[in-house]
PDB file of C-alpha atoms in Angstrom:
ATOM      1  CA  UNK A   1      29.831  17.545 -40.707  1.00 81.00           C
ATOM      2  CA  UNK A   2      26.782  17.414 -38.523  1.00 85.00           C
ATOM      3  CA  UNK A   3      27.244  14.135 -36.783  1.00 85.00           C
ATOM      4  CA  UNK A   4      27.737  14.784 -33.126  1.00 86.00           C
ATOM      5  CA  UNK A   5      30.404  11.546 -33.373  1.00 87.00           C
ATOM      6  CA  UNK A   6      32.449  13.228 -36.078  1.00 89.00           C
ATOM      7  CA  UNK A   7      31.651  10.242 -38.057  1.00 90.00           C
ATOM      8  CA  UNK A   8      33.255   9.990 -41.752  1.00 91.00           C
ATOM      9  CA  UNK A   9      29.712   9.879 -43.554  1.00 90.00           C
ATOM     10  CA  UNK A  10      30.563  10.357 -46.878  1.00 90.00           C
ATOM     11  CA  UNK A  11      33.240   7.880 -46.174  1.00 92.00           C
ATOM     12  CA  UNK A  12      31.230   4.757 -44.938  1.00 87.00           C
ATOM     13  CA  UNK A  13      28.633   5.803 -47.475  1.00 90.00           C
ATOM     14  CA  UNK A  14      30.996   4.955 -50.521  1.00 93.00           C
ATOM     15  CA  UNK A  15      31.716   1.425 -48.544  1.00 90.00           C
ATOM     16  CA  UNK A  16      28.130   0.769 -48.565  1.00 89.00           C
ATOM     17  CA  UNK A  17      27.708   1.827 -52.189  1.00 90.00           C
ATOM     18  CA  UNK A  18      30.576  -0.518 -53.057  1.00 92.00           C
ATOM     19  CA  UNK A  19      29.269  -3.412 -51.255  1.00 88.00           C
ATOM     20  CA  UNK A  20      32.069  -3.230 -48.799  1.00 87.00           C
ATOM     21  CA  UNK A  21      30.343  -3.492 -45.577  1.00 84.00           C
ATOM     22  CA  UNK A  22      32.727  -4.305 -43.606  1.00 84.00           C
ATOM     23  CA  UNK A  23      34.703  -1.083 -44.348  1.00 87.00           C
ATOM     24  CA  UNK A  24      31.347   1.302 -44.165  1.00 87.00           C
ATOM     25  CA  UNK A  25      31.329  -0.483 -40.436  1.00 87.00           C
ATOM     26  CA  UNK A  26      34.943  -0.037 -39.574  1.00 87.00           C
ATOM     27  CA  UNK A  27      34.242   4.251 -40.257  1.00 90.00           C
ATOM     28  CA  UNK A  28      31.773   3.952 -37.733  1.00 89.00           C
ATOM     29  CA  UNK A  29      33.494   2.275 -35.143  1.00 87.00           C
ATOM     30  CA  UNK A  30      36.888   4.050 -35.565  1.00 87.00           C
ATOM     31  CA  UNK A  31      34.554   6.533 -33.508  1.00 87.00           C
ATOM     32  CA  UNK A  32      32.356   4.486 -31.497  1.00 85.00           C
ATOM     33  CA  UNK A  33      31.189   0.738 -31.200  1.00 86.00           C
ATOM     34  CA  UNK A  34      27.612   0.792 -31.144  1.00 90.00           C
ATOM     35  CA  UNK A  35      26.966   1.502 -35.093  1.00 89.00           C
ATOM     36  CA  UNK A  36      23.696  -1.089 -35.486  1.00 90.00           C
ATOM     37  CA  UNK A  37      21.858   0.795 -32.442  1.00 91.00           C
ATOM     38  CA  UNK A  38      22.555   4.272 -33.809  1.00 90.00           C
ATOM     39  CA  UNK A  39      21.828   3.122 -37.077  1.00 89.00           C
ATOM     40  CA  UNK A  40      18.270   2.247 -35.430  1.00 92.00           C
ATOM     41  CA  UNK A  41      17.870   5.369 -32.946  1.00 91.00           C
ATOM     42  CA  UNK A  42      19.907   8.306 -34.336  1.00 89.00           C
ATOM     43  CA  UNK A  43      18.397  11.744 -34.500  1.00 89.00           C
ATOM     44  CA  UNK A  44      19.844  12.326 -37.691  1.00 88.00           C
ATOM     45  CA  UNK A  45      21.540  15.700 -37.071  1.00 87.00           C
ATOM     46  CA  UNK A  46      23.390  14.216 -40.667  1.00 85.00           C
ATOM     47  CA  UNK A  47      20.190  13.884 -42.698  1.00 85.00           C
ATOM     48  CA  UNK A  48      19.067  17.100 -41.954  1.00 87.00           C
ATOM     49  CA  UNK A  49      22.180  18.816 -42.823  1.00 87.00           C
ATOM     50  CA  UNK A  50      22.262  16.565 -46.244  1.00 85.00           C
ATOM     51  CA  UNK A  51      22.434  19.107 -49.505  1.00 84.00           C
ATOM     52  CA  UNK A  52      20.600  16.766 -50.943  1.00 82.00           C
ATOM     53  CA  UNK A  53      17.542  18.061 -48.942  1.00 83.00           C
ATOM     54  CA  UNK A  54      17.185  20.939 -51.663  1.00 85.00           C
ATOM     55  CA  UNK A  55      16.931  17.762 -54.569  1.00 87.00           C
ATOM     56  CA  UNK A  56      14.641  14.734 -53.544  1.00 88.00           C
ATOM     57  CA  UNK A  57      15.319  14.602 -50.208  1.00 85.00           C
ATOM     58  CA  UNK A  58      18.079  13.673 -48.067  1.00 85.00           C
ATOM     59  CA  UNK A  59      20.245  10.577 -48.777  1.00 88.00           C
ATOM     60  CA  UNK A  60      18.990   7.874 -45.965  1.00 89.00           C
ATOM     61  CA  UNK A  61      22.172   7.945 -43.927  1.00 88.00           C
ATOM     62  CA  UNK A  62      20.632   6.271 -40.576  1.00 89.00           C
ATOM     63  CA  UNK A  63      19.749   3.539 -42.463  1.00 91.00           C
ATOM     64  CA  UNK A  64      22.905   2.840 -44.601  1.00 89.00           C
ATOM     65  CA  UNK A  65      24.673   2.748 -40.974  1.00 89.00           C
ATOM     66  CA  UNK A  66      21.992   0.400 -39.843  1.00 89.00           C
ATOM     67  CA  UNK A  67      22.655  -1.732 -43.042  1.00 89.00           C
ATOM     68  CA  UNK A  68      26.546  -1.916 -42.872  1.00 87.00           C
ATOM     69  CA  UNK A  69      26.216  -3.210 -39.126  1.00 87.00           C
ATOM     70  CA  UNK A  70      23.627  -5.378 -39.546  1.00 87.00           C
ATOM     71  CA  UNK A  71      25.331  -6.880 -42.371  1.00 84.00           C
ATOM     72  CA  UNK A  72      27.958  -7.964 -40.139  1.00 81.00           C
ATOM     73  CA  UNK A  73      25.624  -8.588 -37.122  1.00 80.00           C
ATOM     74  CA  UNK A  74      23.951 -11.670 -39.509  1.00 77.00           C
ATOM     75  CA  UNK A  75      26.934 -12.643 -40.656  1.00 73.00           C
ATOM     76  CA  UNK A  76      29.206 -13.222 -37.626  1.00 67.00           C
ATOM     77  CA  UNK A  77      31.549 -10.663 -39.215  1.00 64.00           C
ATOM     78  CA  UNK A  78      31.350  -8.048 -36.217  1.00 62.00           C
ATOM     79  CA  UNK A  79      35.076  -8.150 -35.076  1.00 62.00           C
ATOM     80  CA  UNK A  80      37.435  -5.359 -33.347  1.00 66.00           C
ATOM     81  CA  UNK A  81      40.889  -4.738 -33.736  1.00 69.00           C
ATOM     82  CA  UNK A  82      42.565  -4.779 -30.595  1.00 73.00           C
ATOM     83  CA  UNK A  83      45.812  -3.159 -29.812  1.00 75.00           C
ATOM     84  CA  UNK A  84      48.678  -6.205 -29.666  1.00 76.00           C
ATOM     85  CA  UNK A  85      50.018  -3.908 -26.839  1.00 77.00           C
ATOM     86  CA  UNK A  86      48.484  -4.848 -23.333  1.00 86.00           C
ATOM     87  CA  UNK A  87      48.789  -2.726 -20.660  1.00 90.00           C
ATOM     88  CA  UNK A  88      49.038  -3.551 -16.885  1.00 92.00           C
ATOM     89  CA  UNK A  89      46.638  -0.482 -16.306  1.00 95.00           C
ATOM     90  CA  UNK A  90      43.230  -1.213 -14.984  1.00 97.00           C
ATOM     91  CA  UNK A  91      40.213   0.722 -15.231  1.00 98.00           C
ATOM     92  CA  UNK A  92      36.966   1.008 -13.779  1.00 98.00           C
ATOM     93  CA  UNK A  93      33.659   2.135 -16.116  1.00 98.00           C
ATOM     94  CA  UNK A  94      31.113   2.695 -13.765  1.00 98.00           C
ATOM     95  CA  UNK A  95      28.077   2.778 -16.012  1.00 96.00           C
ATOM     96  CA  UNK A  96      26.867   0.084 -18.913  1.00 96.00           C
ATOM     97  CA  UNK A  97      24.765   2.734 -20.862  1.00 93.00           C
ATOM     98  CA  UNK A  98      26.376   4.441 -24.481  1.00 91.00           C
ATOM     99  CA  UNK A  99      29.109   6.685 -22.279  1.00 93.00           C
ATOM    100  CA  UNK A 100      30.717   3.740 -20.411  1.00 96.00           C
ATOM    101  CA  UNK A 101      30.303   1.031 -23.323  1.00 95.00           C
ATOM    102  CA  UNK A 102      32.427   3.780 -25.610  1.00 93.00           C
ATOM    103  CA  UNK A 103      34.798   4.026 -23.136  1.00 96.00           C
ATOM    104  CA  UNK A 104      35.195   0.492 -22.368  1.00 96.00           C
ATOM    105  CA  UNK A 105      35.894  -0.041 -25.837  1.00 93.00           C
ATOM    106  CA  UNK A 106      38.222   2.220 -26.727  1.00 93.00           C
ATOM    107  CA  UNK A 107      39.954   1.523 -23.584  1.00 95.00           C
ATOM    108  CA  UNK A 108      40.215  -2.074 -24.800  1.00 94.00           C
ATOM    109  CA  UNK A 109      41.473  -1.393 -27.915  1.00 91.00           C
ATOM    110  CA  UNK A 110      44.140   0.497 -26.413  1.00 92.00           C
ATOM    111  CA  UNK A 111      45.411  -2.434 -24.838  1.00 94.00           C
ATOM    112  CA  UNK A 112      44.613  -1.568 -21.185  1.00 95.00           C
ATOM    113  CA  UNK A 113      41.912  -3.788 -18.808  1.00 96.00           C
ATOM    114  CA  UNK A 114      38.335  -2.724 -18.110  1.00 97.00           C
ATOM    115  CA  UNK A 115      35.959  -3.584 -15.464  1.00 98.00           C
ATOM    116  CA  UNK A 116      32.734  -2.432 -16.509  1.00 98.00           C
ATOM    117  CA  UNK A 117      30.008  -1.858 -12.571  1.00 98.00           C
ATOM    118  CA  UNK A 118      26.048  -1.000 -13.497  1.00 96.00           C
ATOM    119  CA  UNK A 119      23.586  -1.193 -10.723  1.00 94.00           C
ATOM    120  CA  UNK A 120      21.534  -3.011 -13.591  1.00 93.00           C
ATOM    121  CA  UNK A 121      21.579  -6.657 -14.960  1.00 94.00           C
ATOM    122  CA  UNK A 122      22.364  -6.308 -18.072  1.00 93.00           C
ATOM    123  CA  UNK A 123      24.338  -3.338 -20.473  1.00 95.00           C
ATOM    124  CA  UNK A 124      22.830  -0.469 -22.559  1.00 93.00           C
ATOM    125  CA  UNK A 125      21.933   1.711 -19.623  1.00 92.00           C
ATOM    126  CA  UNK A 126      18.577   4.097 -20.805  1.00 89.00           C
ATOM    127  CA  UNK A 127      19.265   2.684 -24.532  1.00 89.00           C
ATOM    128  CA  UNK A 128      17.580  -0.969 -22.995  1.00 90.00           C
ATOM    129  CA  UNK A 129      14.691   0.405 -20.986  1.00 87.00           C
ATOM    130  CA  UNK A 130      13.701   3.543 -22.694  1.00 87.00           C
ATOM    131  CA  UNK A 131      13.692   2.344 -26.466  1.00 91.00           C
ATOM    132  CA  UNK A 132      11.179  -0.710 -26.846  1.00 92.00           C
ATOM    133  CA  UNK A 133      12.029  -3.727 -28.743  1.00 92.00           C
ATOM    134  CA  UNK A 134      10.267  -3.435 -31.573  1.00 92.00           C
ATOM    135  CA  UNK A 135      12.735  -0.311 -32.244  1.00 92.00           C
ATOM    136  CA  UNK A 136      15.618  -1.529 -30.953  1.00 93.00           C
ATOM    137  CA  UNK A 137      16.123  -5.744 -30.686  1.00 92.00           C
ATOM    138  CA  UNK A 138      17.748  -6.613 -27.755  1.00 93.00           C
ATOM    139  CA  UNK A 139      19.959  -9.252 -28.963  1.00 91.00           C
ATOM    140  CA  UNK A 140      21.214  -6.073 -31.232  1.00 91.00           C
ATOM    141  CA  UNK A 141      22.128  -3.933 -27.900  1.00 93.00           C
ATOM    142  CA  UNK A 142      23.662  -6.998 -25.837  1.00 94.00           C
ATOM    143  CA  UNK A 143      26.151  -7.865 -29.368  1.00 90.00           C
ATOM    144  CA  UNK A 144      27.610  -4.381 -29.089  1.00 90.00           C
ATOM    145  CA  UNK A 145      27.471  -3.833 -25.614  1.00 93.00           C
ATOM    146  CA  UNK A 146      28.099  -6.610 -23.135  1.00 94.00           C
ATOM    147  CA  UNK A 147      29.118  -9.307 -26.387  1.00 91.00           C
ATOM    148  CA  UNK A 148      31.628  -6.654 -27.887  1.00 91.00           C
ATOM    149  CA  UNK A 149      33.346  -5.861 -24.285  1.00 94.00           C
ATOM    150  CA  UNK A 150      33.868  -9.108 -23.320  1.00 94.00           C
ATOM    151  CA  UNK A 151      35.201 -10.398 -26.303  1.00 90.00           C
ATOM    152  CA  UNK A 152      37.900  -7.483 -26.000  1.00 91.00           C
ATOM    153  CA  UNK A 153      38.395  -8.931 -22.723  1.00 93.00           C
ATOM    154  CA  UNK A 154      36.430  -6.710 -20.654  1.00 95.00           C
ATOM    155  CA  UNK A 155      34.503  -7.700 -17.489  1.00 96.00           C
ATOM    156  CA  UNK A 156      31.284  -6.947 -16.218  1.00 98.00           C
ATOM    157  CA  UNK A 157      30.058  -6.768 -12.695  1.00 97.00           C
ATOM    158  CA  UNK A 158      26.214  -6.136 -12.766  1.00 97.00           C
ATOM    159  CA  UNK A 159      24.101  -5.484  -9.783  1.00 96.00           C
ATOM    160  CA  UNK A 160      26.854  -3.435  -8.167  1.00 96.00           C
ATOM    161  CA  UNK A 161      25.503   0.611  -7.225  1.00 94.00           C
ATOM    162  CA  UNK A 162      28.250   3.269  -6.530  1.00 95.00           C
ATOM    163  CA  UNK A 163      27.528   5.130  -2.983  1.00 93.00           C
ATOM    164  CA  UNK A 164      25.750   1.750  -1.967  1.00 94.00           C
ATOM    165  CA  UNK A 165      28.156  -1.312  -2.825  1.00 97.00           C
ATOM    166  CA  UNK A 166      30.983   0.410  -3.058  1.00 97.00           C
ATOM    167  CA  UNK A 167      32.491   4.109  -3.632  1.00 96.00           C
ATOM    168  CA  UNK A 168      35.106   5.435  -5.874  1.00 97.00           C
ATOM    169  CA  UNK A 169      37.634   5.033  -3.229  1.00 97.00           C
ATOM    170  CA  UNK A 170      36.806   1.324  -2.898  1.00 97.00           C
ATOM    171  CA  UNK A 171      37.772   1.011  -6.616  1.00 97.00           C
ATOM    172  CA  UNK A 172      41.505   2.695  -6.058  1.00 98.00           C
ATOM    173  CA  UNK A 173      42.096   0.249  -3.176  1.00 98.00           C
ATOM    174  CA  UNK A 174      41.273  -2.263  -5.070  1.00 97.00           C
ATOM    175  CA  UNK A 175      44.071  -1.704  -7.539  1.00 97.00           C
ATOM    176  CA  UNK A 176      42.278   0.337 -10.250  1.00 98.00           C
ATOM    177  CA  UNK A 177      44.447   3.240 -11.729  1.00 98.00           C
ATOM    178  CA  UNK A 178      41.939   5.051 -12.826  1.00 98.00           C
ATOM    179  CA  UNK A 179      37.766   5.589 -12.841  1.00 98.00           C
ATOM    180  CA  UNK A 180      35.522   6.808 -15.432  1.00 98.00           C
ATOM    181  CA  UNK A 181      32.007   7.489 -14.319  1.00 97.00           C
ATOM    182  CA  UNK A 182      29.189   6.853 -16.946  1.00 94.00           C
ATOM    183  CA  UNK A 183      26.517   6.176 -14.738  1.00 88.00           C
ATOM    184  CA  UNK A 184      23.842   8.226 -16.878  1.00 82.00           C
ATOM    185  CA  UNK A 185      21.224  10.643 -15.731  1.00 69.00           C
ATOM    186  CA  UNK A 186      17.897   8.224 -16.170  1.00 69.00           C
ATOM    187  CA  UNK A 187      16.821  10.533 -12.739  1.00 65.00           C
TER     188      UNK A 187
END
């Protein structure tokens, strides 16, 4: 009940205890798509609220995530149900970083198109220049961020800054129906 994401730990724990990993990973991305980073960065609001804490210690829930996805990271097996239902509605994520990327994705899920801007040249936002490699593999970041939007069909325009290559205004004219800024706080 502590996970900020409202995640179904107990849930994707019993996949992982069963061997079904690719159940443990659909739990985590019924909320959000980025399950192998968080399973490498997370706080761990979870552990720390584990009643196993008063036993031998708290049941290592990061790193069961971090399992389940990378089980399907090395096996190809990292796939997303999209909605069959496509909508002619087209939306604008400005911002690559954790906000936009979840948004993007469940956007695409839900059948509608996404154009993802970031002033950067590649996705992940603060996730690819704060955490260091070591911690968090790039190749990890870029399969659930820019690999995971575009194969749900999303596009990404990099190098693009709002208030300097365009404004919010620029993106209604050019046919969007709606905006969703994610552009972080890394200032």
């Amino acid at each position: 009940e502590a996970c900020p994401s409202k995640v179904d730990v107990p849930k994707y724990i019993d996949g992982v205890k069963g061997g079904k990993f690719d159940y443990a990973l659909g739990v985590v991305l019924d909320k959000y798509s980025m399950a192998a980073t968080c399973g490498r960065v997370c706080v761990r609001f979870c552990e720390m609220a584990c009643r196993r804490t008063q036993a031998e210690g708290a049941v290592g829930i990061r790193m069961l995530k971090r399992y389940a996805a990378d089980q399907a990271l090395l096996n190809n097996r990292l796939h997303f149900n999209k909605s069959p239902v496509q909508h002619a509605k087209r939306v604008a994520v400005i911002g690559a970083g954790p906000a936009g990327i979840t948004c993007a994705y469940k956007l695409l899920l839900d059948g509608l198109q996404v154009d993802v801007y970031d002033m950067h040249q590649a996705a992940g936002g603060m996730a690819s220049v704060g955490i260091p490699s070591y911690r968090l593999p790039k190749n990890v970041l870029k399969a659930e961020t820019e690999d995971m939007v575009r194969e749900l069909g999303g596009e990404f325009f990099y190098g693009q800054k709002l208030g300097q290559d365009f404004s919010v205004d620029d993106l209604f004219a050019r046919g969007y129906d709606a905006v969703f800024l994610g552009y972080g706080a890394s200032q």
